[in-house]
Coordinates of C-alpha atoms in Angstrom, one line a residue:
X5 CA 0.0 0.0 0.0
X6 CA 1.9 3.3 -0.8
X7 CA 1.6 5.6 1.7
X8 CA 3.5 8.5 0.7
X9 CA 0.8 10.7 -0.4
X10 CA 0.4 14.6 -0.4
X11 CA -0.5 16.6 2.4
X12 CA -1.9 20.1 2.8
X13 CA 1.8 20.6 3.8
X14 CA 3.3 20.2 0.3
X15 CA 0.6 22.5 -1.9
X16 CA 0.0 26.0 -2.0
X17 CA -3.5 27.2 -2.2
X18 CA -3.0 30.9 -1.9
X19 CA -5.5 32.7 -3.5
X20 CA -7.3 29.3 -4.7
X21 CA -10.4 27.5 -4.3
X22 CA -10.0 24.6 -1.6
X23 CA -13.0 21.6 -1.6
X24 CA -11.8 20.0 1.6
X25 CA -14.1 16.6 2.3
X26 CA -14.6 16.5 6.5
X27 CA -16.2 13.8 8.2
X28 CA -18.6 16.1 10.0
X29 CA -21.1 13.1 10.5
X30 CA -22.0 14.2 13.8
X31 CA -24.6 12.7 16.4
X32 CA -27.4 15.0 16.8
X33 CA -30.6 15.2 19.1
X34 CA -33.4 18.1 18.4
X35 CA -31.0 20.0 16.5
X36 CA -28.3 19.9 19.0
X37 CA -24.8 18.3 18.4
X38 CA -24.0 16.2 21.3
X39 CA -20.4 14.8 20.6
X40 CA -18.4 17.7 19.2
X41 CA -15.2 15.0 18.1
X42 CA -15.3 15.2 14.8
X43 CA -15.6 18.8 14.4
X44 CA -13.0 19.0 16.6
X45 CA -10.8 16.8 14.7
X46 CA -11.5 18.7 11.5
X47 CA -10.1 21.9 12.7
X48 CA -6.3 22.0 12.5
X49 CA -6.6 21.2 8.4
X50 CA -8.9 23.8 8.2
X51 CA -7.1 26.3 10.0
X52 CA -3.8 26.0 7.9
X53 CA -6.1 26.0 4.7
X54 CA -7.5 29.8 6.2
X55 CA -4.1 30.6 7.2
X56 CA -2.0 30.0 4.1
X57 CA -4.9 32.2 2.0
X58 CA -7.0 29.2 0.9
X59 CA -11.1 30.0 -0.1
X60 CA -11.8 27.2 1.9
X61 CA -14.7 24.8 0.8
X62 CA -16.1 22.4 3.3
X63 CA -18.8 19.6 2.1
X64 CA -19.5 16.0 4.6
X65 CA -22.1 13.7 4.6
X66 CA -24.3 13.2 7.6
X67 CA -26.9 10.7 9.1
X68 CA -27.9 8.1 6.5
X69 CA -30.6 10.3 4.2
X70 CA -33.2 7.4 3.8
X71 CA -36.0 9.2 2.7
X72 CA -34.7 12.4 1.1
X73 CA -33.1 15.5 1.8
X74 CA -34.6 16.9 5.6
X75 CA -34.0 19.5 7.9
X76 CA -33.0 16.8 10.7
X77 CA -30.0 16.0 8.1
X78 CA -29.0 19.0 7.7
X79 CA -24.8 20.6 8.6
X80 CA -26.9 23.9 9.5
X81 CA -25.9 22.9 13.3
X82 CA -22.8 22.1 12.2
X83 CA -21.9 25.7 10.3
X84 CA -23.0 27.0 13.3
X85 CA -20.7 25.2 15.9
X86 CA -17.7 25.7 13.1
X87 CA -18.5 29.3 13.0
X88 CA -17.9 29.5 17.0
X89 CA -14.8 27.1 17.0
X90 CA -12.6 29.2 14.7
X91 CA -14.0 32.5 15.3
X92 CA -15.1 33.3 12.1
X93 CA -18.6 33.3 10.1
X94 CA -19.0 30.0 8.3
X95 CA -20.9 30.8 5.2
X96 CA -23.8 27.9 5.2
X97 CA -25.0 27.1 1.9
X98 CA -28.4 25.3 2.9
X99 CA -29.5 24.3 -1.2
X100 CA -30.4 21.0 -0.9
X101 CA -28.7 20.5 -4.3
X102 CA -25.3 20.7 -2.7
X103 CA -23.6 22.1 -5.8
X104 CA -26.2 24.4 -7.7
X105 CA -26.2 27.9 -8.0
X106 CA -26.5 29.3 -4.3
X107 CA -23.2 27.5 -4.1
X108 CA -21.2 28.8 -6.9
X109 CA -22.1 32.1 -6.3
X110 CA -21.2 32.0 -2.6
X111 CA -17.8 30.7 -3.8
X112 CA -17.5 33.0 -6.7
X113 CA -18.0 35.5 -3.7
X114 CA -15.4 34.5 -1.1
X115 CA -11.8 36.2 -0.6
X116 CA -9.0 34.2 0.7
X117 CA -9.5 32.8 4.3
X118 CA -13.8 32.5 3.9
X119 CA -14.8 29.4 4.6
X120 CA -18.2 27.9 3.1
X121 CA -19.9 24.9 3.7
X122 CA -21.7 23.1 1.6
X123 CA -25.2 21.1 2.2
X124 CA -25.4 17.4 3.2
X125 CA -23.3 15.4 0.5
X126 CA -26.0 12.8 0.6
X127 CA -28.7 15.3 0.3
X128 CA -27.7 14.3 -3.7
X129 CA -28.7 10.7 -3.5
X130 CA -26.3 7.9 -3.8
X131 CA -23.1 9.0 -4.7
X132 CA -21.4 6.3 -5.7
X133 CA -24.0 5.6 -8.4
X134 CA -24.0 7.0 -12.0
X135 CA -25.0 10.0 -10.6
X136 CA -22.5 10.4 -8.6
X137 CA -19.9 10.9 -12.0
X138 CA -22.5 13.9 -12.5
X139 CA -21.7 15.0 -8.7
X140 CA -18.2 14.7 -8.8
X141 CA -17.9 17.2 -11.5
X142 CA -20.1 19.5 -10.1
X143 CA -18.4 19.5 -6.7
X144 CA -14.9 20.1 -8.6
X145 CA -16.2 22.6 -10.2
X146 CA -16.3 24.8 -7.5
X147 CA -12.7 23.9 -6.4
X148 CA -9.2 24.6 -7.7
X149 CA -7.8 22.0 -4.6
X150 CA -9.2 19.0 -3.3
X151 CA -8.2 17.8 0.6
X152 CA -9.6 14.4 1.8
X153 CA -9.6 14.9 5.9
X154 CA -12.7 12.0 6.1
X155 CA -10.8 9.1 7.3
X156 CA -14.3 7.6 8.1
X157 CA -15.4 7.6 4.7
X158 CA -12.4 6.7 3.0
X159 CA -13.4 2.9 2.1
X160 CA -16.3 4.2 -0.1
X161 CA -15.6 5.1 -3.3
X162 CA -18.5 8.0 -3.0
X163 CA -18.0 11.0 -5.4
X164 CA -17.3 13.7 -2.6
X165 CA -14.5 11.3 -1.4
X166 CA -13.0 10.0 -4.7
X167 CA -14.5 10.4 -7.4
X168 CA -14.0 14.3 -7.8
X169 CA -10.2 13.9 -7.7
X170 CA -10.6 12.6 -11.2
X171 CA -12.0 15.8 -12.4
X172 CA -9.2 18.3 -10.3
X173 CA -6.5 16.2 -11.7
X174 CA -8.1 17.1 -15.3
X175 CA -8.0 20.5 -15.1
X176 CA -4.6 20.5 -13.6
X177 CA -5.3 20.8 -10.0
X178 CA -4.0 18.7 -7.0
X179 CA -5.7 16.1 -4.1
X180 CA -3.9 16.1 -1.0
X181 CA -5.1 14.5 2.0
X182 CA -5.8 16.9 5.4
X183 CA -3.8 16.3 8.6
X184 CA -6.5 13.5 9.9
X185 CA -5.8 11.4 7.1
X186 CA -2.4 11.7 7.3
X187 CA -2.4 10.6 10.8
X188 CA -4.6 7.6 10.5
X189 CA -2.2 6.6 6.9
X190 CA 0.9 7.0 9.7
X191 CA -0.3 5.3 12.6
X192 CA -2.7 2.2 10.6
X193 CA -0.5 1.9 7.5
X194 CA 3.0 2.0 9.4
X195 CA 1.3 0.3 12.3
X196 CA 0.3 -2.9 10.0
X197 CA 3.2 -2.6 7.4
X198 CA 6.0 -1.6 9.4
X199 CA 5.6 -2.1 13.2
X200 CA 8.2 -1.9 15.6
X201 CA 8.2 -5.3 17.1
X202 CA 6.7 -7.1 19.0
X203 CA 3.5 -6.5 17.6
X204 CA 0.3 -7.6 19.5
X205 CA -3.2 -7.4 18.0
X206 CA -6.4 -7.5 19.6
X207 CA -9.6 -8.5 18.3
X208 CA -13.1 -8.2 20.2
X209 CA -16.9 -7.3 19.4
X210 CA -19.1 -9.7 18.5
X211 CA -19.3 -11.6 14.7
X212 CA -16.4 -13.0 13.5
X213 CA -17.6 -12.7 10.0
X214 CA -17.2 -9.2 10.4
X215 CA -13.4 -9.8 11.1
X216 CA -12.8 -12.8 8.5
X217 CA -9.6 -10.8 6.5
X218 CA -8.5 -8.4 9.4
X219 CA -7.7 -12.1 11.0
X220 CA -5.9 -13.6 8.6
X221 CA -4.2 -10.7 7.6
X222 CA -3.1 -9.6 11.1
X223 CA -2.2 -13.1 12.1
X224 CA 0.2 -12.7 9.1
X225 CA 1.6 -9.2 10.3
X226 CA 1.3 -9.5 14.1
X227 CA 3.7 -12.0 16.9
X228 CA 0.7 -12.3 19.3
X229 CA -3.1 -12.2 17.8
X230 CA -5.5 -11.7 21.1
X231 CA -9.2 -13.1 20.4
X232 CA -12.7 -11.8 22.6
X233 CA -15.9 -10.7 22.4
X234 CA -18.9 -12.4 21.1
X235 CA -16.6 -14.1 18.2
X236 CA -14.4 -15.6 20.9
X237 CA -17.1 -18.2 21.0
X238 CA -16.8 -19.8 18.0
X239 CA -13.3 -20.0 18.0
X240 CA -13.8 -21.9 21.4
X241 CA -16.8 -24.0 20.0
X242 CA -14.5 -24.9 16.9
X243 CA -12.0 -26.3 19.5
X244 CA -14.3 -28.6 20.9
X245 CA -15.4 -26.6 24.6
X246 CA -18.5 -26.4 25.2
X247 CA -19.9 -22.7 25.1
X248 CA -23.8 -22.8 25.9
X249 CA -25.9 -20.1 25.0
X250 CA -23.2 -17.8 23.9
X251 CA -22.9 -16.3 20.6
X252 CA -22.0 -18.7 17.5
X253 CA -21.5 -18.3 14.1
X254 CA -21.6 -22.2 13.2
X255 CA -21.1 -21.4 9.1
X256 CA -17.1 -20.1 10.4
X257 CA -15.8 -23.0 12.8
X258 CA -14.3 -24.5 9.7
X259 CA -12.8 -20.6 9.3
X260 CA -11.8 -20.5 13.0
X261 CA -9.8 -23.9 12.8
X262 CA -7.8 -23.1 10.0
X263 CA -6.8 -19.7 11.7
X264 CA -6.0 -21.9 14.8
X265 CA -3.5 -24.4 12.4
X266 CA -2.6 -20.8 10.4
X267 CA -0.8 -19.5 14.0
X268 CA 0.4 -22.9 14.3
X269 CA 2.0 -22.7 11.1
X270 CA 3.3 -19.4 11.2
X271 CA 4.6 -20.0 14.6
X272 CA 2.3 -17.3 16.0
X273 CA 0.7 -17.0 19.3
X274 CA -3.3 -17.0 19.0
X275 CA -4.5 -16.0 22.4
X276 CA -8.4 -17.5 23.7
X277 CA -10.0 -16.8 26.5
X278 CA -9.4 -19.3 29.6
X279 CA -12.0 -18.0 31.7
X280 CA -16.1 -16.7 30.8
X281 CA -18.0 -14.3 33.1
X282 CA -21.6 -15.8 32.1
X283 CA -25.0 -14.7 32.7
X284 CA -28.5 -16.7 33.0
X285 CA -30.2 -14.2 30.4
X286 CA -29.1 -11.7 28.0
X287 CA -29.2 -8.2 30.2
X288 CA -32.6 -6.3 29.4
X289 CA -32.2 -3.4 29.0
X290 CA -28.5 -3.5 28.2
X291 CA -27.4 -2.0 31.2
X292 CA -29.8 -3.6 33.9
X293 CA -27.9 -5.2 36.9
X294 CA -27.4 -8.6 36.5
X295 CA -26.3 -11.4 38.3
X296 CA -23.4 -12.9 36.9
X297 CA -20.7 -16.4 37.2
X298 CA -17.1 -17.2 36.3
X299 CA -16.2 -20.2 34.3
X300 CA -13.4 -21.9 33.2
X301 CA -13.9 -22.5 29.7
X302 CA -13.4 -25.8 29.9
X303 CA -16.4 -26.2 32.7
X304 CA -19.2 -24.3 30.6
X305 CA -22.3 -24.9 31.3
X306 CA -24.9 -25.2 28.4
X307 CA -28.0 -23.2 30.0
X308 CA -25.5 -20.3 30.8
X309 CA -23.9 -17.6 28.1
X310 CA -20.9 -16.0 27.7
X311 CA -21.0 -12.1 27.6
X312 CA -17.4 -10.9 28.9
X313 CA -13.6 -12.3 29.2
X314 CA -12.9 -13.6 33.0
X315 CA -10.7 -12.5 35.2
X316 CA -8.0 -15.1 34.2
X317 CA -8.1 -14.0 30.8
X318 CA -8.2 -10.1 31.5
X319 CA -4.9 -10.8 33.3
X320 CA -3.2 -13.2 30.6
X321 CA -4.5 -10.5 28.0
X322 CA -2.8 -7.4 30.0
X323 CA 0.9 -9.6 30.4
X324 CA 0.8 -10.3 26.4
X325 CA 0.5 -6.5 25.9
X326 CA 3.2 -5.5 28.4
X327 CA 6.1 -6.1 26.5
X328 CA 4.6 -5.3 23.1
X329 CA 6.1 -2.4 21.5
X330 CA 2.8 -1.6 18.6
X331 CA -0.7 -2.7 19.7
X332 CA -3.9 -2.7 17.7
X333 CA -7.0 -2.8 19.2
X334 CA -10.4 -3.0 17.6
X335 CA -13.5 -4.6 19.5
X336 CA -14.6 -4.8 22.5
X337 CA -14.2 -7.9 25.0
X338 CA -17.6 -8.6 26.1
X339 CA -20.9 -6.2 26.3
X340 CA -19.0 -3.0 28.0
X341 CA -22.2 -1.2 27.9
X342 CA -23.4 -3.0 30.9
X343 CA -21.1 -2.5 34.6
X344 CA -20.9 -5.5 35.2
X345 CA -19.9 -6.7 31.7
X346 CA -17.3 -4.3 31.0
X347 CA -14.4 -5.8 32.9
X348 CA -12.4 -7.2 30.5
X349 CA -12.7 -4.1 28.1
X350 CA -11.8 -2.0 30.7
X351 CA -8.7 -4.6 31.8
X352 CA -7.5 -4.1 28.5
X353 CA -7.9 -0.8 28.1
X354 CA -6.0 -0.2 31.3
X355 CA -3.3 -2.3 30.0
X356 CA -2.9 -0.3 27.2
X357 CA -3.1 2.9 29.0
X358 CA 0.2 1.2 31.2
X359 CA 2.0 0.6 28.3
X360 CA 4.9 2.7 26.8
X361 CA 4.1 0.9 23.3
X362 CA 2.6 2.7 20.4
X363 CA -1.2 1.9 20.8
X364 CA -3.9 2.7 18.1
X365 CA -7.3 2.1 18.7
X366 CA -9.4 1.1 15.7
X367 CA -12.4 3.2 15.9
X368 CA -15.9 1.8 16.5
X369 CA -16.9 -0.2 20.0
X370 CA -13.2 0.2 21.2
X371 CA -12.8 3.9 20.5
X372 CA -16.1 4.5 22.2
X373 CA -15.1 2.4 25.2
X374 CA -11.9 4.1 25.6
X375 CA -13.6 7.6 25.7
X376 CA -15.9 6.4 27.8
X377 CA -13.6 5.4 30.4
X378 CA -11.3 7.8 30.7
X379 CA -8.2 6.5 28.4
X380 CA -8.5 8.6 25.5
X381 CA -5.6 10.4 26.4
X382 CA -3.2 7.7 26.8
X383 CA -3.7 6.0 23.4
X384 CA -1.0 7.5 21.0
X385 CA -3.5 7.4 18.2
X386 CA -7.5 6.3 18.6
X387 CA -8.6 5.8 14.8
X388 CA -11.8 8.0 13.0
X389 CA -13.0 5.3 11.5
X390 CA -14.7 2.1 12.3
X391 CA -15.3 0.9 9.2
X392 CA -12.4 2.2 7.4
X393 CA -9.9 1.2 10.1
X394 CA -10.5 -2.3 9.8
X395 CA -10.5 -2.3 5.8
X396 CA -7.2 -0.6 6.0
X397 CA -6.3 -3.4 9.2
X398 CA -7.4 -6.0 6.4
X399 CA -4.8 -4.5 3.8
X400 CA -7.2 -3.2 1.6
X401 CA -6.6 0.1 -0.5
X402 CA -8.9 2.8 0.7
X403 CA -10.5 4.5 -2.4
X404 CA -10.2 8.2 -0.4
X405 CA -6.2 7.2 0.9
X406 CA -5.6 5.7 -3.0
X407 CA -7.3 8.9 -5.2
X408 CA -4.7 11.9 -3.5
X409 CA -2.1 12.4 -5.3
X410 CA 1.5 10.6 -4.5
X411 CA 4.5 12.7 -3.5

């Protein structure tokens, strides 16, 4: 995967026309934005783009648009919240065409250091369809400079991510990728293709389907592969233990053997849990209080299941990740939304936070547990993206990381 790709650092935009793709996908309730993150995140591209003289163009996607452009969708609350953050008026363009001619004529208005932002990306329909070819050309347009800051999005080959580079390359311009990117490109793509050894990976959450390649892959790349969660299970069902109500994908125990011989093979070290905290019942609501026993996995018994690592297990898992040097962690250990279930995320998590090794957290479950309990700040890198950290842990070329341009 070639890594080596432009940066807002090596292109002048002075005096031009900068489309700069955020991930402002931001949770909302009645209008308000309740986790500021990702705004936050956005700001140190944007801020060099104003300060070097850029006319600085800001379009994201947000929420899922299932039945047409809304008001609830809209980056109005976002324009606003931008406008506070960097202390100058963010010029909303609220046409629910994205690109039409509100759009272009706030551009064709701006001087250097305004900063407009566009409407809802998805506001267009699907834009990784045929019309998104249309859309692509339209949003470049507008622009002299493309930046790609949406690490989130950058496994979708969408038009606002990659397919408008096509059209700035034609008319001579260049696609750089913003200082989020970059970071997620150092600390993913060095993490998986060059890690300072030794390299310990840990996989949680609950289907192992969902990590079939990040498995194999990492069990090619890593020295110690560290299995929990709900997809633990299978892995221990396809040894033979008895696992009781847990969770079970039966169609992979074939899949989980041959990543059990692949270790083997490779002379790797493919950790399983030793120990179960189980429950009677699956905790309604989520969080209820709930009584809970410990089991060796070898003494499971079939009316109980499995929702969290034991304490045997938290404590094997912390010792493999003391004398790592890179960890990657994506997925929790058992359901961490519920107290009582969250011990072995939280183990890990303080394990990590003891560590002088690099640690990256791969976005989704494990970046929201680690906020959640206080670690952030002791990660050296907690990833954007959930879905896009674990393509990019899988090896596969990101579409947004692939489309900027190469040094």
């Amino acid at each position: 995967m070639s890594l080596n790709k432009k940066s807002v650092d090596d292109i002048n935009v002075k005096g031009k026309r900068v489309l700069v793709r955020c991930d402002f996908n931001v949770p909302l309730k009645d209008g308000s934005i309740t986790d500021e993150t990702r705004i936050k995140a956005a700001l140190p591209t944007i801020q060099k783009l104003i300060a070097d003289g850029g006319k600085v163009i800001l379009c994201s996607h947000l929420g899922k648009v299932k039945n047409g452009p809304n008001e609830g969708e809209s980056l109005a609350p976002v324009a606003k919240r931008l406008s506070e953050k960097l202390g100058k008026e963010v010029n909303f363009v609220s046409d629910y065409n994205v690109t039409g001619e509100a759009a272009t004529a706030a551009v064709n208005a701006m001087n250097e250091g305004d900063v407009v932002l566009l409407q809802n990306t998805r506001f267009r329909g699907k834009e990784e369809t045929k019309n998104g070819e249309e859309f692509s050309k339209e949003l470049a347009d507008l622009a002299d400079v493309y930046v790609c800051d949406a690490f989130g999005s950058s496994h979708r080959a969408h038009a606002s991510v990659a397919g408008v580079t096509k059209f700035i390359t034609e008319k001579g311009g260049e696609n750089a990728v913003g200082y989020l990117m970059q970071k997620e490109i150092d600390f993913l793509g060095n993490a998986v293709e060059n890690p300072v050894r030794p390299f310990v990976a840990i996989l949680g959450g609950a289907k192992v389907a969902d990590k079939l390649n990040v498995i194999s892959n990492l069990l090619e790349k890593c020295d110690t592969l560290i299995i929990g969660g709900g997809m633990a299970y299978t892995f221990l069902k396809a040894k033979g233990y008895e696992i009781g109500n847990s969770l079970v994908d039966d169609t992979k125990l074939d899949y989980c053997k041959e990543m059990i011989e692949k270790a083997e093979k490779l002379g790797k070290k493919l950790l399983l849990p030793v120990d179960s905290v189980t429950v009677a019942a699956f905790p309604n609501p989520i969080d209820a209080e709930i009584d809970v026993e410990v089991y060796p996995v070898e003494n499971m018994p079939a009316d109980k299941e499995g929702c969290d690592i034991g304490p045997k297990t938290a404590e094997m898992y912390a010792d493999a990740v003391k004398s790592a040097k890179t960890v990657v962690w994506n997925g929790p250990m058992g359901v961490f939304e519920n107290p009582v279930l969250a011990k072995g995320t939280i183990a890990v998590a303080e394990a990590l936070a003891a560590t002088d090794a690099t640690t990256i957290i791969g976005g989704g479950d494990s970046a929201a547990a680690v906020n959640q309990l206080g670690f952030a700040d002791k990660m050296s890198h907690i990833s954007t993206g959930g879905g896009a950290s674990l393509e990019f842990l899988e090896g596969k070329e990101l579409p947004g990381v692939v489309a900027a341009d190469d040094k």
